[in-house]
Amino acid sequence: MQRLLGRLRDGSLVQLGSYVGGTFAPAKSARTFEVFDPADGSVLGSVPDMGREDVDAAVGAAEAAFRSWREQPAKERGAVLRRWYDLVMSNQEDLATIMTSECGKPLAEARAEVAYAASFLEFFAEESRRVEGCVHTPPSSSKRIFTIKQAVGISALITPWNFPAAMITRKAAPAIAAGCSVVVKPAEATPFTAIALAELSRRAGVPAGVYNVVTCSRANAAEVGGALCEDERVKKLSFTGSTAVGKQLMAQCAGTVKRVSLELGGNAPFIVFDDADLDAAVDGLMASKFRNAGQTCVCANRILVQEAVYEKMTKLVLERVQKLKMGHGLEQGITIGPLISDAGASKVEKQVEDARAKGAKVIFGGKRKEHNFFEPTVITDVDASMMCVEQETFGPLVPLMRFKTEEEAVRIANNTKAGLAAYIYTRDLGRSWRVSEALEYGMVGVNEGIISSDIAPFGGMKESGLGREGSKFGIEEYLEMKYICLGLGKPIDGLPSLP
């Protein structure tokens, strides 16, 4: 623990317990698990390894808090979120340091993520007052019909390691703004970021029980996730992670018919047409592909380049990739950190070997380094039979594919069960509309490689998930619509009736 604390200005952000009912506490079993720095394998510290009993306590605390929190005026809920935002931003450097230490992303990227995470607190602090019902035209003069929106209830939020701050606030902020209480289950690789956010929520005045954090090891993840899904008091589940796990959680929620939001895997096509601004396309590719060493669900996974510009695009990409600097994310000038785990690095390694065996050429990188590092890699002559095309990579691998026509590009892009994000580069306005509408993806970047924003609805189609996060639509995921029909009785004599 001292290793991590020594990197911080405010060591009290790193607490020794999970956060339940306004208190940092150990697991009821007293078990803990270690958290590692993926860049060098060193132990950062230990956190509680919670189980079913701890989930029961956290849900109980959330249930008690929900009764009063939902009755608070929306303006007051927004004010609490705004204070939380201010505290996150004033502790940006420490939060970024914690994040880099446990997930490996370069410090500059971690700082950007803290600001991105804070933006959801700010946005939904304001959005809390914009939840509106509707008055409907009645079918007769003796009735009045209207709808109202109410908090759905206790919400379980299961978040990933690749954006350990932003994926929490993108879920928790709209839930809390709507009047819900939440139980967060962070990824086992990045619990300290979640704990630090909990400490800042406490300082901001988020009432005890409204925001709870349950940490657990990978060995206990199925037990904790199952307990959240099966508990009848929990009315909503939001999950970001792999498609396989998302399907399991969705099935487990069926028994209690929970509201479910899922943001699952991607296999994003990045399509470069022959009329594109190639310099802009390379800028967009570098931003999309290599953020967090390629470990993002919206990162460019299949790079489709039209034949006429394939060689030139390849040359420009190679020049840029060669300038990337790999190392520990806390070191100055580092642009590529480690992959999160041995399994993550092994997956990239297998994809490179598979592509080479099937005829692709590795023109840069292609080698695994010590610990969990993998060289930024560029592969040419890639085709649809290769694993790097069929699967989401989650690593710093650029597979370059050729295509001839617009129709072929769309066919290749849509030939996947995933449908989260896609990117196209073209100067043709008509083509930008045609292809955007033809792509079976929830989000499309046109001449833009970074598409995430607090004001935009984030989510996918097909097996990439259900629902949307962020934007004015994000709070709807935590609201129930109620229809009320009011009978007026007999009309007042002498007054005209409604038509």
Tab-separated table of C-alpha atoms in Angstrom:
chain	number	residue	atom	x	y	z
A	1	MET	CA	0.000	0.000	0.000
A	2	GLN	CA	2.868	2.380	0.773
A	3	ARG	CA	3.987	2.178	-2.857
A	4	LEU	CA	0.682	3.657	-4.033
A	5	LEU	CA	0.314	6.118	-1.151
A	6	GLY	CA	3.770	7.494	-1.845
A	7	ARG	CA	2.613	8.636	-5.286
A	8	LEU	CA	-0.322	10.707	-3.951
A	9	ARG	CA	-0.755	14.175	-2.549
A	10	ASP	CA	-3.805	13.090	-0.535
A	11	GLY	CA	-3.304	9.568	0.757
A	12	SER	CA	-6.745	9.505	2.371
A	13	LEU	CA	-8.261	8.884	-1.061
A	14	VAL	CA	-7.026	5.308	-0.716
A	15	GLN	CA	-9.110	3.671	1.992
A	16	LEU	CA	-8.654	0.140	3.288
A	17	GLY	CA	-12.270	-0.958	2.981
A	18	SER	CA	-15.166	-1.111	0.594
A	19	TYR	CA	-17.827	1.582	0.996
A	20	VAL	CA	-21.172	0.445	2.396
A	21	GLY	CA	-23.753	2.636	4.100
A	22	GLY	CA	-21.395	5.600	4.332
A	23	THR	CA	-18.581	3.642	6.014
A	24	PHE	CA	-15.399	2.027	4.738
A	25	ALA	CA	-15.454	-1.520	6.035
A	26	PRO	CA	-13.761	-4.902	5.546
A	27	ALA	CA	-15.466	-7.958	4.113
A	28	LYS	CA	-17.534	-9.907	6.634
A	29	SER	CA	-15.246	-12.852	5.949
A	30	ALA	CA	-12.189	-10.613	6.564
A	31	ARG	CA	-10.768	-11.864	3.245
A	32	THR	CA	-8.767	-9.523	1.015
A	33	PHE	CA	-7.146	-9.710	-2.402
A	34	GLU	CA	-4.111	-7.990	-3.865
A	35	VAL	CA	-4.119	-5.361	-6.597
A	36	PHE	CA	-1.181	-5.221	-9.008
A	37	ASP	CA	0.541	-2.629	-11.172
A	38	PRO	CA	0.264	-4.212	-14.654
A	39	ALA	CA	3.411	-2.440	-15.847
A	40	ASP	CA	5.783	-4.223	-13.468
A	41	GLY	CA	3.733	-6.779	-11.547
A	42	SER	CA	4.306	-5.105	-8.187
A	43	VAL	CA	1.635	-5.198	-5.479
A	44	LEU	CA	-0.126	-1.868	-4.986
A	45	GLY	CA	-2.169	-2.957	-1.974
A	46	SER	CA	-5.088	-5.072	-0.828
A	47	VAL	CA	-8.840	-4.490	-0.699
A	48	PRO	CA	-11.783	-6.452	0.760
A	49	ASP	CA	-12.788	-9.609	-1.079
A	50	MET	CA	-16.517	-9.369	-0.521
A	51	GLY	CA	-19.170	-12.012	-1.000
A	52	ARG	CA	-22.903	-12.599	-0.877
A	53	GLU	CA	-23.288	-11.435	2.752
A	54	ASP	CA	-21.610	-8.132	1.905
A	55	VAL	CA	-23.864	-7.654	-1.108
A	56	ASP	CA	-26.871	-8.171	1.156
A	57	ALA	CA	-25.582	-5.460	3.492
A	58	ALA	CA	-24.874	-3.052	0.644
A	59	VAL	CA	-28.311	-3.570	-0.904
A	60	GLY	CA	-29.862	-3.105	2.531
A	61	ALA	CA	-28.041	0.208	2.947
A	62	ALA	CA	-29.140	1.279	-0.525
A	63	GLU	CA	-32.733	0.316	0.223
A	64	ALA	CA	-32.816	2.385	3.401
A	65	ALA	CA	-31.284	5.396	1.652
A	66	PHE	CA	-33.550	5.175	-1.395
A	67	ARG	CA	-36.688	5.906	0.605
A	68	SER	CA	-35.500	9.400	1.506
A	69	TRP	CA	-33.214	10.162	-1.440
A	70	ARG	CA	-35.979	9.805	-4.027
A	71	GLU	CA	-38.017	12.404	-2.103
A	72	GLN	CA	-35.251	15.011	-2.210
A	73	PRO	CA	-35.965	17.850	-4.641
A	74	ALA	CA	-34.168	17.384	-7.935
A	75	LYS	CA	-32.346	20.672	-7.411
A	76	GLU	CA	-30.814	19.367	-4.177
A	77	ARG	CA	-29.766	16.084	-5.797
A	78	GLY	CA	-28.129	18.104	-8.554
A	79	ALA	CA	-26.293	20.277	-6.041
A	80	VAL	CA	-24.742	17.193	-4.416
A	81	LEU	CA	-23.577	15.905	-7.791
A	82	ARG	CA	-22.112	19.308	-8.595
A	83	ARG	CA	-20.078	19.263	-5.376
A	84	TRP	CA	-18.861	15.772	-6.280
A	85	TYR	CA	-17.808	17.094	-9.693
A	86	ASP	CA	-15.835	19.932	-8.117
A	87	LEU	CA	-14.030	17.521	-5.800
A	88	VAL	CA	-13.163	15.134	-8.613
A	89	MET	CA	-11.635	17.931	-10.644
A	90	SER	CA	-9.712	19.361	-7.684
A	91	ASN	CA	-8.249	15.881	-7.096
A	92	GLN	CA	-7.602	15.173	-10.771
A	93	GLU	CA	-3.881	14.499	-10.412
A	94	ASP	CA	-4.246	11.999	-7.578
A	95	LEU	CA	-7.123	10.201	-9.276
A	96	ALA	CA	-5.097	9.982	-12.493
A	97	THR	CA	-2.112	8.608	-10.579
A	98	ILE	CA	-4.243	5.919	-8.937
A	99	MET	CA	-5.744	5.011	-12.294
A	100	THR	CA	-2.401	4.756	-14.081
A	101	SER	CA	-0.985	2.682	-11.221
A	102	GLU	CA	-3.706	0.035	-11.384
A	103	CYS	CA	-4.724	-0.057	-15.065
A	104	GLY	CA	-1.521	1.090	-16.765
A	105	LYS	CA	-2.749	3.816	-19.106
A	106	PRO	CA	-0.355	6.779	-19.615
A	107	LEU	CA	-0.801	9.572	-17.103
A	108	ALA	CA	-1.923	12.081	-19.732
A	109	GLU	CA	-4.733	9.715	-20.751
A	110	ALA	CA	-5.646	9.135	-17.115
A	111	ARG	CA	-5.958	12.876	-16.526
A	112	ALA	CA	-8.233	13.094	-19.557
A	113	GLU	CA	-10.353	10.256	-18.216
A	114	VAL	CA	-10.780	11.985	-14.859
A	115	ALA	CA	-12.107	15.062	-16.663
A	116	TYR	CA	-14.362	12.829	-18.794
A	117	ALA	CA	-15.638	11.058	-15.673
A	118	ALA	CA	-16.320	14.383	-13.980
A	119	SER	CA	-18.260	15.629	-16.999
A	120	PHE	CA	-21.028	13.096	-16.284
A	121	LEU	CA	-21.376	14.372	-12.723
A	122	GLU	CA	-21.638	17.917	-14.050
A	123	PHE	CA	-24.056	17.047	-16.866
A	124	PHE	CA	-26.467	15.016	-14.753
A	125	ALA	CA	-26.315	17.536	-11.928
A	126	GLU	CA	-28.070	19.808	-14.393
A	127	GLU	CA	-30.188	17.106	-16.039
A	128	SER	CA	-31.794	16.105	-12.724
A	129	ARG	CA	-34.170	19.079	-13.015
A	130	ARG	CA	-35.183	18.237	-16.575
A	131	VAL	CA	-37.075	15.029	-15.861
A	132	GLU	CA	-40.532	15.778	-17.186
A	133	GLY	CA	-43.917	14.098	-17.408
A	134	CYS	CA	-46.706	14.773	-19.847
A	135	VAL	CA	-50.377	15.813	-19.825
A	136	HIS	CA	-52.345	13.981	-22.530
A	137	THR	CA	-55.559	14.929	-24.304
A	138	PRO	CA	-58.273	12.878	-22.527
A	139	PRO	CA	-60.779	10.657	-24.330
A	140	SER	CA	-63.713	12.242	-22.472
A	141	SER	CA	-64.562	15.310	-20.439
A	142	SER	CA	-64.770	13.288	-17.213
A	143	LYS	CA	-61.117	12.222	-17.253
A	144	ARG	CA	-57.667	13.735	-17.145
A	145	ILE	CA	-54.657	11.672	-18.238
A	146	PHE	CA	-51.048	12.350	-17.437
A	147	THR	CA	-47.745	10.519	-17.050
A	148	ILE	CA	-44.996	11.040	-14.506
A	149	LYS	CA	-41.470	9.619	-14.207
A	150	GLN	CA	-40.098	8.139	-11.002
A	151	ALA	CA	-36.797	6.627	-9.935
A	152	VAL	CA	-36.617	2.946	-10.834
A	153	GLY	CA	-35.042	2.014	-7.495
A	154	ILE	CA	-31.840	0.381	-6.287
A	155	SER	CA	-29.433	0.029	-9.203
A	156	ALA	CA	-26.519	-2.401	-9.461
A	157	LEU	CA	-23.643	-1.026	-11.530
A	158	ILE	CA	-20.940	-3.453	-12.689
A	159	THR	CA	-18.018	-1.642	-14.280
A	160	PRO	CA	-14.836	-2.564	-16.217
A	161	TRP	CA	-11.144	-1.876	-15.648
A	162	ASN	CA	-10.335	0.004	-18.859
A	163	PHE	CA	-12.158	3.202	-17.808
A	164	PRO	CA	-12.342	2.712	-14.041
A	165	ALA	CA	-13.594	6.230	-13.245
A	166	ALA	CA	-15.701	7.197	-16.253
A	167	MET	CA	-17.672	3.961	-16.410
A	168	ILE	CA	-18.703	4.465	-12.795
A	169	THR	CA	-19.806	8.087	-13.134
A	170	ARG	CA	-21.513	7.482	-16.496
A	171	LYS	CA	-23.818	5.076	-14.665
A	172	ALA	CA	-23.931	6.450	-11.115
A	173	ALA	CA	-24.498	10.114	-12.023
A	174	PRO	CA	-27.779	9.619	-13.934
A	175	ALA	CA	-28.980	7.049	-11.408
A	176	ILE	CA	-28.361	9.348	-8.440
A	177	ALA	CA	-29.770	12.339	-10.334
A	178	ALA	CA	-32.961	10.370	-10.988
A	179	GLY	CA	-33.335	9.576	-7.275
A	180	CYS	CA	-31.929	6.038	-7.242
A	181	SER	CA	-29.406	4.581	-4.837
A	182	VAL	CA	-26.613	2.437	-6.269
A	183	VAL	CA	-24.326	-0.477	-5.512
A	184	VAL	CA	-21.147	-0.404	-7.607
A	185	LYS	CA	-19.124	-3.554	-8.283
A	186	PRO	CA	-15.845	-2.353	-9.851
A	187	ALA	CA	-13.457	-4.582	-11.770
A	188	GLU	CA	-11.047	-6.527	-9.571
A	189	ALA	CA	-8.065	-4.957	-11.366
A	190	THR	CA	-9.035	-1.355	-10.558
A	191	PRO	CA	-10.793	-1.091	-7.169
A	192	PHE	CA	-8.740	1.821	-5.816
A	193	THR	CA	-10.199	4.261	-8.352
A	194	ALA	CA	-13.722	3.259	-7.254
A	195	ILE	CA	-12.785	3.619	-3.582
A	196	ALA	CA	-11.292	7.080	-4.202
A	197	LEU	CA	-14.503	8.167	-5.948
A	198	ALA	CA	-16.445	6.873	-2.949
A	199	GLU	CA	-14.353	8.987	-0.578
A	200	LEU	CA	-14.985	12.068	-2.717
A	201	SER	CA	-18.721	11.281	-2.813
A	202	ARG	CA	-18.683	11.223	0.990
A	203	ARG	CA	-16.964	14.612	1.102
A	204	ALA	CA	-19.491	15.970	-1.410
A	205	GLY	CA	-22.388	15.046	0.866
A	206	VAL	CA	-23.843	12.092	-0.992
A	207	PRO	CA	-25.967	10.583	1.812
A	208	ALA	CA	-24.924	7.300	3.394
A	209	GLY	CA	-26.300	4.365	1.430
A	210	VAL	CA	-26.972	6.284	-1.777
A	211	TYR	CA	-23.576	5.306	-3.208
A	212	ASN	CA	-22.045	1.970	-2.199
A	213	VAL	CA	-18.980	0.104	-3.479
A	214	VAL	CA	-18.506	-3.664	-3.170
A	215	THR	CA	-15.044	-4.912	-4.180
A	216	CYS	CA	-14.238	-8.542	-4.875
A	217	SER	CA	-11.650	-10.762	-6.510
A	218	ARG	CA	-12.149	-12.537	-9.827
A	219	ALA	CA	-12.785	-15.731	-7.842
A	220	ASN	CA	-15.756	-14.083	-6.099
A	221	ALA	CA	-17.049	-12.095	-9.078
A	222	ALA	CA	-19.645	-14.681	-10.096
A	223	GLU	CA	-20.989	-14.878	-6.540
A	224	VAL	CA	-21.220	-11.101	-6.143
A	225	GLY	CA	-22.674	-10.539	-9.609
A	226	GLY	CA	-25.170	-13.339	-9.106
A	227	ALA	CA	-26.262	-11.938	-5.755
A	228	LEU	CA	-26.931	-8.525	-7.307
A	229	CYS	CA	-28.895	-10.074	-10.173
A	230	GLU	CA	-30.993	-12.326	-7.951
A	231	ASP	CA	-31.844	-9.825	-5.207
A	232	GLU	CA	-35.468	-8.739	-5.575
A	233	ARG	CA	-34.700	-5.376	-3.969
A	234	VAL	CA	-32.423	-4.476	-6.880
A	235	LYS	CA	-34.593	-3.133	-9.703
A	236	LYS	CA	-31.982	-2.221	-12.297
A	237	LEU	CA	-28.668	-3.629	-13.564
A	238	SER	CA	-26.198	-1.722	-15.706
A	239	PHE	CA	-23.128	-3.570	-16.961
A	240	THR	CA	-20.162	-2.674	-19.124
A	241	GLY	CA	-17.897	-5.539	-20.142
A	242	SER	CA	-17.623	-8.566	-22.363
A	243	THR	CA	-20.532	-9.862	-24.420
A	244	ALA	CA	-20.279	-13.318	-22.853
A	245	VAL	CA	-20.580	-12.008	-19.291
A	246	GLY	CA	-23.314	-9.582	-20.323
A	247	LYS	CA	-25.416	-12.459	-21.629
A	248	GLN	CA	-24.954	-14.355	-18.369
A	249	LEU	CA	-26.011	-11.363	-16.277
A	250	MET	CA	-29.006	-10.714	-18.500
A	251	ALA	CA	-30.137	-14.303	-18.030
A	252	GLN	CA	-29.681	-14.057	-14.256
A	253	CYS	CA	-31.773	-10.887	-14.152
A	254	ALA	CA	-34.667	-12.604	-15.904
A	255	GLY	CA	-35.769	-14.294	-12.691
A	256	THR	CA	-36.686	-10.947	-11.133
A	257	VAL	CA	-37.437	-9.149	-14.435
A	258	LYS	CA	-34.964	-6.347	-13.823
A	259	ARG	CA	-34.423	-3.387	-16.061
A	260	VAL	CA	-31.114	-4.054	-17.832
A	261	SER	CA	-28.603	-1.835	-19.634
A	262	LEU	CA	-25.652	-3.508	-21.321
A	263	GLU	CA	-22.628	-1.952	-23.024
A	264	LEU	CA	-20.758	-4.932	-24.436
A	265	GLY	CA	-17.953	-5.780	-26.836
A	266	GLY	CA	-17.185	-4.103	-30.125
A	267	ASN	CA	-15.374	-4.868	-33.381
A	268	ALA	CA	-15.189	-1.398	-34.841
A	269	PRO	CA	-14.508	-0.919	-38.547
A	270	PHE	CA	-12.431	2.111	-39.528
A	271	ILE	CA	-13.169	2.775	-43.195
A	272	VAL	CA	-10.919	5.050	-45.261
A	273	PHE	CA	-12.247	5.917	-48.727
A	274	ASP	CA	-10.005	7.062	-51.568
A	275	ASP	CA	-11.333	10.631	-51.369
A	276	ALA	CA	-10.482	10.977	-47.662
A	277	ASP	CA	-8.067	13.455	-46.124
A	278	LEU	CA	-5.447	10.818	-45.294
A	279	ASP	CA	-3.607	12.958	-42.754
A	280	ALA	CA	-6.856	13.463	-40.860
A	281	ALA	CA	-7.638	9.748	-41.177
A	282	VAL	CA	-4.281	8.802	-39.660
A	283	ASP	CA	-4.826	11.293	-36.827
A	284	GLY	CA	-8.224	9.759	-36.146
A	285	LEU	CA	-6.866	6.224	-36.339
A	286	MET	CA	-4.043	6.917	-33.902
A	287	ALA	CA	-6.458	8.507	-31.426
A	288	SER	CA	-8.992	5.706	-31.689
A	289	LYS	CA	-6.645	2.710	-31.968
A	290	PHE	CA	-3.942	3.432	-29.415
A	291	ARG	CA	-5.841	5.051	-26.573
A	292	ASN	CA	-5.236	2.872	-23.516
A	293	ALA	CA	-3.013	0.640	-25.699
A	294	GLY	CA	-6.049	-0.326	-27.768
A	295	GLN	CA	-8.045	-1.509	-24.767
A	296	THR	CA	-11.296	0.324	-25.429
A	297	CYS	CA	-14.611	-1.069	-26.634
A	298	VAL	CA	-14.869	1.600	-29.359
A	299	CYS	CA	-11.292	1.434	-30.604
A	300	ALA	CA	-10.681	0.832	-34.324
A	301	ASN	CA	-10.362	-2.934	-34.718
A	302	ARG	CA	-10.532	-3.520	-38.488
A	303	ILE	CA	-8.897	-0.906	-40.716
A	304	LEU	CA	-10.508	-0.958	-44.167
A	305	VAL	CA	-8.665	1.120	-46.791
A	306	GLN	CA	-9.770	1.591	-50.382
A	307	GLU	CA	-7.301	0.133	-52.894
A	308	ALA	CA	-6.243	3.388	-54.528
A	309	VAL	CA	-4.886	4.822	-51.252
A	310	TYR	CA	-3.917	1.601	-49.456
A	311	GLU	CA	-0.158	1.918	-49.926
A	312	LYS	CA	-0.067	5.603	-49.026
A	313	MET	CA	-2.233	5.081	-45.953
A	314	THR	CA	-0.021	2.180	-44.863
A	315	LYS	CA	3.097	4.367	-45.157
A	316	LEU	CA	1.530	7.191	-43.115
A	317	VAL	CA	0.328	4.806	-40.404
A	318	LEU	CA	3.743	3.164	-40.150
A	319	GLU	CA	5.467	6.523	-39.748
A	320	ARG	CA	3.180	7.468	-36.875
A	321	VAL	CA	3.245	4.109	-35.082
A	322	GLN	CA	7.043	4.092	-35.108
A	323	LYS	CA	6.993	7.262	-32.983
A	324	LEU	CA	4.975	5.730	-30.128
A	325	LYS	CA	6.884	5.301	-26.864
A	326	MET	CA	6.129	2.278	-24.699
A	327	GLY	CA	6.705	2.150	-20.941
A	328	HIS	CA	5.256	2.681	-17.463
A	329	GLY	CA	2.396	5.156	-17.656
A	330	LEU	CA	3.838	7.360	-14.901
A	331	GLU	CA	7.030	8.015	-16.888
A	332	GLN	CA	7.386	11.229	-18.889
A	333	GLY	CA	6.488	11.021	-22.585
A	334	ILE	CA	4.999	7.525	-22.536
A	335	THR	CA	2.203	7.001	-25.075
A	336	ILE	CA	1.674	3.231	-24.785
A	337	GLY	CA	1.324	1.449	-21.459
A	338	PRO	CA	0.964	-2.253	-20.683
A	339	LEU	CA	-1.991	-4.474	-21.342
A	340	ILE	CA	-4.003	-5.197	-18.242
A	341	SER	CA	-3.043	-8.849	-17.840
A	342	ASP	CA	-1.120	-11.825	-19.130
A	343	ALA	CA	-4.302	-13.068	-20.788
A	344	GLY	CA	-4.713	-9.765	-22.627
A	345	ALA	CA	-1.173	-9.861	-23.980
A	346	SER	CA	-1.519	-13.532	-24.936
A	347	LYS	CA	-4.662	-12.772	-26.966
A	348	VAL	CA	-2.859	-10.162	-29.065
A	349	GLU	CA	0.078	-12.512	-29.517
A	350	LYS	CA	-2.210	-15.275	-30.800
A	351	GLN	CA	-3.901	-12.915	-33.252
A	352	VAL	CA	-0.549	-11.810	-34.672
A	353	GLU	CA	0.634	-15.419	-35.040
A	354	ASP	CA	-2.652	-16.412	-36.694
A	355	ALA	CA	-2.481	-13.522	-39.177
A	356	ARG	CA	1.135	-14.303	-40.077
A	357	ALA	CA	0.318	-17.973	-40.594
A	358	LYS	CA	-2.512	-17.043	-42.979
A	359	GLY	CA	-0.382	-14.790	-45.157
A	360	ALA	CA	-0.424	-11.361	-43.502
A	361	LYS	CA	2.804	-9.354	-43.230
A	362	VAL	CA	3.950	-7.882	-39.917
A	363	ILE	CA	5.657	-4.660	-41.014
A	364	PHE	CA	6.216	-3.262	-37.537
A	365	GLY	CA	6.219	-4.657	-33.994
A	366	GLY	CA	4.527	-7.972	-33.426
A	367	LYS	CA	6.404	-9.015	-30.305
A	368	ARG	CA	5.413	-9.421	-26.699
A	369	LYS	CA	7.715	-7.815	-24.138
A	370	GLU	CA	8.215	-8.424	-20.426
A	371	HIS	CA	5.288	-8.278	-18.041
A	372	ASN	CA	2.158	-7.332	-19.999
A	373	PHE	CA	3.663	-5.092	-22.668
A	374	PHE	CA	3.069	-5.693	-26.366
A	375	GLU	CA	4.732	-3.712	-29.128
A	376	PRO	CA	2.530	-1.410	-31.224
A	377	THR	CA	2.011	-3.570	-34.302
A	378	VAL	CA	1.053	-2.963	-37.941
A	379	ILE	CA	-0.046	-5.843	-40.194
A	380	THR	CA	-0.818	-5.640	-43.916
A	381	ASP	CA	-2.569	-7.955	-46.390
A	382	VAL	CA	-5.185	-8.873	-43.804
A	383	ASP	CA	-8.310	-10.757	-44.849
A	384	ALA	CA	-11.605	-11.794	-43.269
A	385	SER	CA	-10.381	-15.282	-42.324
A	386	MET	CA	-8.033	-13.966	-39.645
A	387	MET	CA	-8.708	-13.846	-35.911
A	388	CYS	CA	-7.868	-10.135	-35.724
A	389	VAL	CA	-10.834	-9.473	-38.043
A	390	GLU	CA	-13.256	-11.916	-36.464
A	391	GLN	CA	-12.532	-10.988	-32.844
A	392	GLU	CA	-12.187	-7.837	-30.798
A	393	THR	CA	-8.449	-7.434	-30.184
A	394	PHE	CA	-8.201	-5.148	-27.148
A	395	GLY	CA	-4.570	-4.384	-27.862
A	396	PRO	CA	-2.194	-2.200	-29.939
A	397	LEU	CA	-2.650	-4.038	-33.242
A	398	VAL	CA	-3.435	-2.313	-36.561
A	399	PRO	CA	-4.659	-4.810	-39.210
A	400	LEU	CA	-4.914	-3.125	-42.621
A	401	MET	CA	-7.444	-4.578	-45.119
A	402	ARG	CA	-8.115	-3.603	-48.735
A	403	PHE	CA	-11.536	-2.997	-50.288
A	404	LYS	CA	-12.676	-1.915	-53.750
A	405	THR	CA	-16.183	-0.455	-53.533
A	406	GLU	CA	-18.443	1.308	-51.090
A	407	GLU	CA	-20.761	-1.691	-51.056
A	408	GLU	CA	-17.907	-4.059	-50.248
A	409	ALA	CA	-16.753	-1.857	-47.360
A	410	VAL	CA	-20.217	-1.814	-45.816
A	411	ARG	CA	-20.577	-5.584	-46.258
A	412	ILE	CA	-17.249	-6.265	-44.545
A	413	ALA	CA	-17.992	-3.762	-41.773
A	414	ASN	CA	-21.386	-5.291	-40.982
A	415	ASN	CA	-20.131	-8.888	-41.068
A	416	THR	CA	-19.940	-9.221	-37.287
A	417	LYS	CA	-22.269	-9.826	-34.358
A	418	ALA	CA	-20.998	-6.629	-32.728
A	419	GLY	CA	-22.465	-3.220	-33.438
A	420	LEU	CA	-21.029	-0.640	-31.070
A	421	ALA	CA	-18.943	1.953	-32.966
A	422	ALA	CA	-17.769	2.509	-36.536
A	423	TYR	CA	-15.681	5.166	-38.268
A	424	ILE	CA	-15.602	6.453	-41.844
A	425	TYR	CA	-13.330	8.968	-43.550
A	426	THR	CA	-14.523	10.607	-46.763
A	427	ARG	CA	-14.890	14.073	-48.282
A	428	ASP	CA	-18.070	13.042	-50.109
A	429	LEU	CA	-21.089	14.359	-48.201
A	430	GLY	CA	-23.518	11.983	-49.880
A	431	ARG	CA	-21.296	8.999	-49.134
A	432	SER	CA	-20.959	10.021	-45.488
A	433	TRP	CA	-24.757	9.849	-45.136
A	434	ARG	CA	-25.233	6.674	-47.177
A	435	VAL	CA	-22.569	4.716	-45.334
A	436	SER	CA	-23.513	6.056	-41.882
A	437	GLU	CA	-27.085	4.898	-42.381
A	438	ALA	CA	-26.037	1.531	-43.839
A	439	LEU	CA	-23.654	0.653	-41.000
A	440	GLU	CA	-25.253	-1.526	-38.311
A	441	TYR	CA	-23.704	0.322	-35.381
A	442	GLY	CA	-25.045	2.432	-32.551
A	443	MET	CA	-22.418	5.150	-33.065
A	444	VAL	CA	-20.635	6.355	-36.192
A	445	GLY	CA	-17.742	8.792	-36.345
A	446	VAL	CA	-17.522	10.631	-39.668
A	447	ASN	CA	-14.043	12.121	-40.131
A	448	GLU	CA	-13.609	11.861	-36.362
A	449	GLY	CA	-11.798	9.248	-34.280
A	450	ILE	CA	-12.921	10.308	-30.788
A	451	ILE	CA	-16.692	10.145	-30.435
A	452	SER	CA	-17.363	9.792	-26.693
A	453	SER	CA	-18.968	12.748	-24.910
A	454	ASP	CA	-21.195	13.358	-21.913
A	455	ILE	CA	-23.827	14.969	-24.157
A	456	ALA	CA	-24.002	12.125	-26.702
A	457	PRO	CA	-25.904	8.823	-26.287
A	458	PHE	CA	-23.374	5.983	-25.967
A	459	GLY	CA	-24.488	2.468	-26.839
A	460	GLY	CA	-24.637	-0.239	-29.447
A	461	MET	CA	-26.772	-2.465	-31.654
A	462	LYS	CA	-26.912	-6.230	-32.182
A	463	GLU	CA	-24.823	-8.077	-29.557
A	464	SER	CA	-23.076	-4.917	-28.398
A	465	GLY	CA	-25.785	-4.183	-25.885
A	466	LEU	CA	-29.012	-2.549	-24.810
A	467	GLY	CA	-29.803	1.006	-23.781
A	468	ARG	CA	-27.833	4.247	-23.883
A	469	GLU	CA	-25.537	6.045	-21.455
A	470	GLY	CA	-24.747	9.744	-21.290
A	471	SER	CA	-26.814	12.521	-22.880
A	472	LYS	CA	-30.387	13.414	-21.990
A	473	PHE	CA	-31.341	9.822	-22.816
A	474	GLY	CA	-29.036	8.374	-20.173
A	475	ILE	CA	-31.222	9.343	-17.223
A	476	GLU	CA	-34.210	7.601	-18.819
A	477	GLU	CA	-32.522	4.256	-18.080
A	478	TYR	CA	-33.099	4.923	-14.362
A	479	LEU	CA	-36.702	6.124	-14.576
A	480	GLU	CA	-40.051	4.359	-14.671
A	481	MET	CA	-42.972	5.966	-16.481
A	482	LYS	CA	-46.272	5.902	-14.586
A	483	TYR	CA	-49.628	6.621	-16.203
A	484	ILE	CA	-52.276	8.252	-14.001
A	485	CYS	CA	-55.914	8.541	-15.020
A	486	LEU	CA	-57.901	11.043	-12.949
A	487	GLY	CA	-61.692	10.810	-12.920
A	488	LEU	CA	-63.316	14.235	-12.377
A	489	GLY	CA	-66.850	13.080	-11.612
A	490	LYS	CA	-69.868	14.969	-12.881
A	491	PRO	CA	-69.225	18.197	-14.800
A	492	ILE	CA	-70.221	21.525	-13.203
A	493	ASP	CA	-73.707	22.544	-14.367
A	494	GLY	CA	-73.746	25.338	-16.882
A	495	LEU	CA	-70.178	24.857	-18.100
A	496	PRO	CA	-69.557	23.608	-21.630
A	497	SER	CA	-68.077	20.131	-21.829
A	498	LEU	CA	-64.927	19.248	-23.742
A	499	PRO	CA	-65.517	17.972	-27.255
